[in-house]
Tab-separated table of C-alpha atoms in Angstrom:
chain	number	residue	atom	x	y	z
A	23	MET	CA	14.590	-76.497	0.632
A	24	VAL	CA	13.038	-77.869	-2.537
A	25	PHE	CA	13.090	-81.551	-3.362
A	26	THR	CA	10.976	-82.207	-6.410
A	27	GLU	CA	11.611	-85.974	-6.419
A	28	ILE	CA	10.390	-86.464	-2.839
A	29	ASP	CA	6.791	-85.690	-1.921
A	30	LYS	CA	6.320	-83.140	0.846
A	31	LYS	CA	5.031	-85.609	3.461
A	32	THR	CA	7.975	-87.980	2.988
A	33	MET	CA	10.418	-85.072	3.102
A	34	GLN	CA	8.854	-83.862	6.355
A	35	ILE	CA	9.016	-87.365	7.832
A	36	LEU	CA	12.728	-87.700	7.056
A	37	CYS	CA	13.483	-84.186	8.352
A	38	THR	CA	11.578	-84.916	11.549
A	39	LEU	CA	13.554	-88.133	12.005
A	40	ALA	CA	16.767	-86.151	11.467
A	41	LYS	CA	15.765	-83.734	14.225
A	42	LEU	CA	14.830	-86.579	16.574
A	43	ALA	CA	18.138	-88.324	15.807
A	44	GLY	CA	20.150	-85.656	17.543
A	45	PRO	CA	23.434	-84.099	16.404
A	46	ALA	CA	24.184	-84.108	12.680
A	47	GLY	CA	25.416	-87.444	11.453
A	48	GLU	CA	23.998	-89.552	14.243
A	49	LYS	CA	21.729	-92.360	13.080
A	50	ARG	CA	22.289	-91.398	9.423
A	51	ASP	CA	22.234	-95.043	8.315
A	52	ALA	CA	18.967	-95.702	10.142
A	53	ILE	CA	17.337	-92.676	8.507
A	54	VAL	CA	18.613	-93.756	5.080
A	55	ASN	CA	17.129	-97.201	5.745
A	56	ILE	CA	13.735	-95.699	6.574
A	57	GLY	CA	14.008	-93.427	3.527
A	58	GLN	CA	14.568	-96.449	1.315
A	59	PHE	CA	11.548	-98.158	2.874
A	60	LEU	CA	9.543	-95.020	1.991
A	61	GLY	CA	10.819	-95.187	-1.590
A	62	VAL	CA	13.499	-92.501	-1.399
A	63	PRO	CA	16.874	-93.317	-2.974
A	64	LYS	CA	19.862	-93.296	-0.621
A	65	ASP	CA	21.538	-90.319	-2.339
A	66	ASP	CA	18.374	-88.212	-2.081
A	67	THR	CA	18.033	-89.003	1.621
A	68	LEU	CA	21.693	-88.145	2.248
A	69	GLU	CA	21.239	-84.835	0.422
A	70	LEU	CA	18.137	-84.079	2.451
A	71	LEU	CA	19.997	-84.827	5.692
A	72	GLU	CA	22.613	-82.230	4.745
A	73	GLU	CA	20.143	-79.484	3.847
A	74	TRP	CA	17.008	-79.754	5.999
A	75	GLU	CA	15.857	-76.756	8.019
A	76	GLU	CA	13.790	-76.477	11.185
A	77	TYR	CA	10.720	-75.390	9.192
A	78	ASP	CA	10.842	-78.679	7.243
A	79	ILE	CA	9.861	-80.821	10.223
A	80	MET	CA	6.415	-82.104	11.198
A	81	HIS	CA	4.829	-80.723	14.341
A	82	LEU	CA	3.369	-83.636	16.246
A	83	ALA	CA	1.154	-82.267	18.989
A	84	SER	CA	-0.909	-85.157	20.285
A	85	GLU	CA	0.157	-88.573	21.499
A	86	GLU	CA	-1.964	-90.093	18.731
A	87	GLU	CA	-0.067	-88.119	16.060
A	88	LYS	CA	3.242	-89.181	17.580
A	89	ARG	CA	2.253	-92.859	17.696
A	90	HIS	CA	1.001	-92.730	14.115
A	91	PHE	CA	4.323	-91.162	13.054
A	92	VAL	CA	6.369	-93.865	14.819
A	93	ASN	CA	4.177	-96.686	13.518
A	94	TYR	CA	4.424	-95.351	9.964
A	95	CYS	CA	8.199	-94.815	10.039
A	96	PHE	CA	8.986	-98.159	11.619
A	97	SER	CA	6.230	-100.281	10.086
A	98	TYR	CA	8.854	-102.372	8.298
A	99	MET	CA	9.892	-103.728	11.708
A	100	ASN	CA	7.208	-106.383	11.926
A	101	LYS	CA	7.239	-109.861	13.434
A	102	ASP	CA	9.017	-111.363	10.419
A	103	TYR	CA	11.787	-108.753	10.425
A	104	HIS	CA	14.796	-108.954	12.708
A	105	PRO	CA	16.114	-105.407	13.123
A	106	LYS	CA	19.746	-104.630	13.710
A	107	LYS	CA	20.791	-103.288	17.077
A	108	SER	CA	21.248	-99.818	15.547
A	109	GLU	CA	17.668	-99.898	14.203
A	110	ARG	CA	16.267	-100.863	17.604
A	111	GLU	CA	18.331	-98.118	19.244
A	112	PHE	CA	17.091	-95.525	16.759
A	113	TYR	CA	13.495	-96.650	17.263
A	114	GLN	CA	13.953	-96.306	21.033
A	115	GLN	CA	15.562	-92.876	20.631
A	116	VAL	CA	12.687	-91.587	18.479
A	117	VAL	CA	10.100	-92.984	20.899
A	118	ASN	CA	11.896	-91.431	23.879
A	119	ASN	CA	12.377	-88.047	22.186
A	120	LEU	CA	8.657	-87.948	21.416
A	121	GLY	CA	7.849	-88.758	25.046
A	122	LEU	CA	6.209	-92.088	24.239
A	123	THR	CA	6.517	-95.556	25.725
A	124	ALA	CA	8.183	-98.148	23.495
A	125	ARG	CA	6.160	-101.061	22.194
A	126	PHE	CA	9.007	-102.971	20.599
A	127	ASP	CA	10.032	-106.230	22.232
A	128	ASN	CA	12.722	-107.687	19.924
């Protein structure tokens, strides 16, 4: 897959989120939301979600790498932000699929 408008790291982040989201189509809106936070237009994120391959994902080996990934992807969910239920659920799903303990109390 080649996306010239999206830098490689951002593309890998979104593809990794797609894998962690489960079956195709699940949590699409949450991934689009994160993509927009990362500066990726909605249409580009939707296209990426249709075309990503297994080799496009990040390989997060250590707990530190996994925590950094989660903190980066969900950094917009700070104390002044009130996430929707679907955003909290997606956060929890990503944390669980990475084998981490959630640190989100809202």
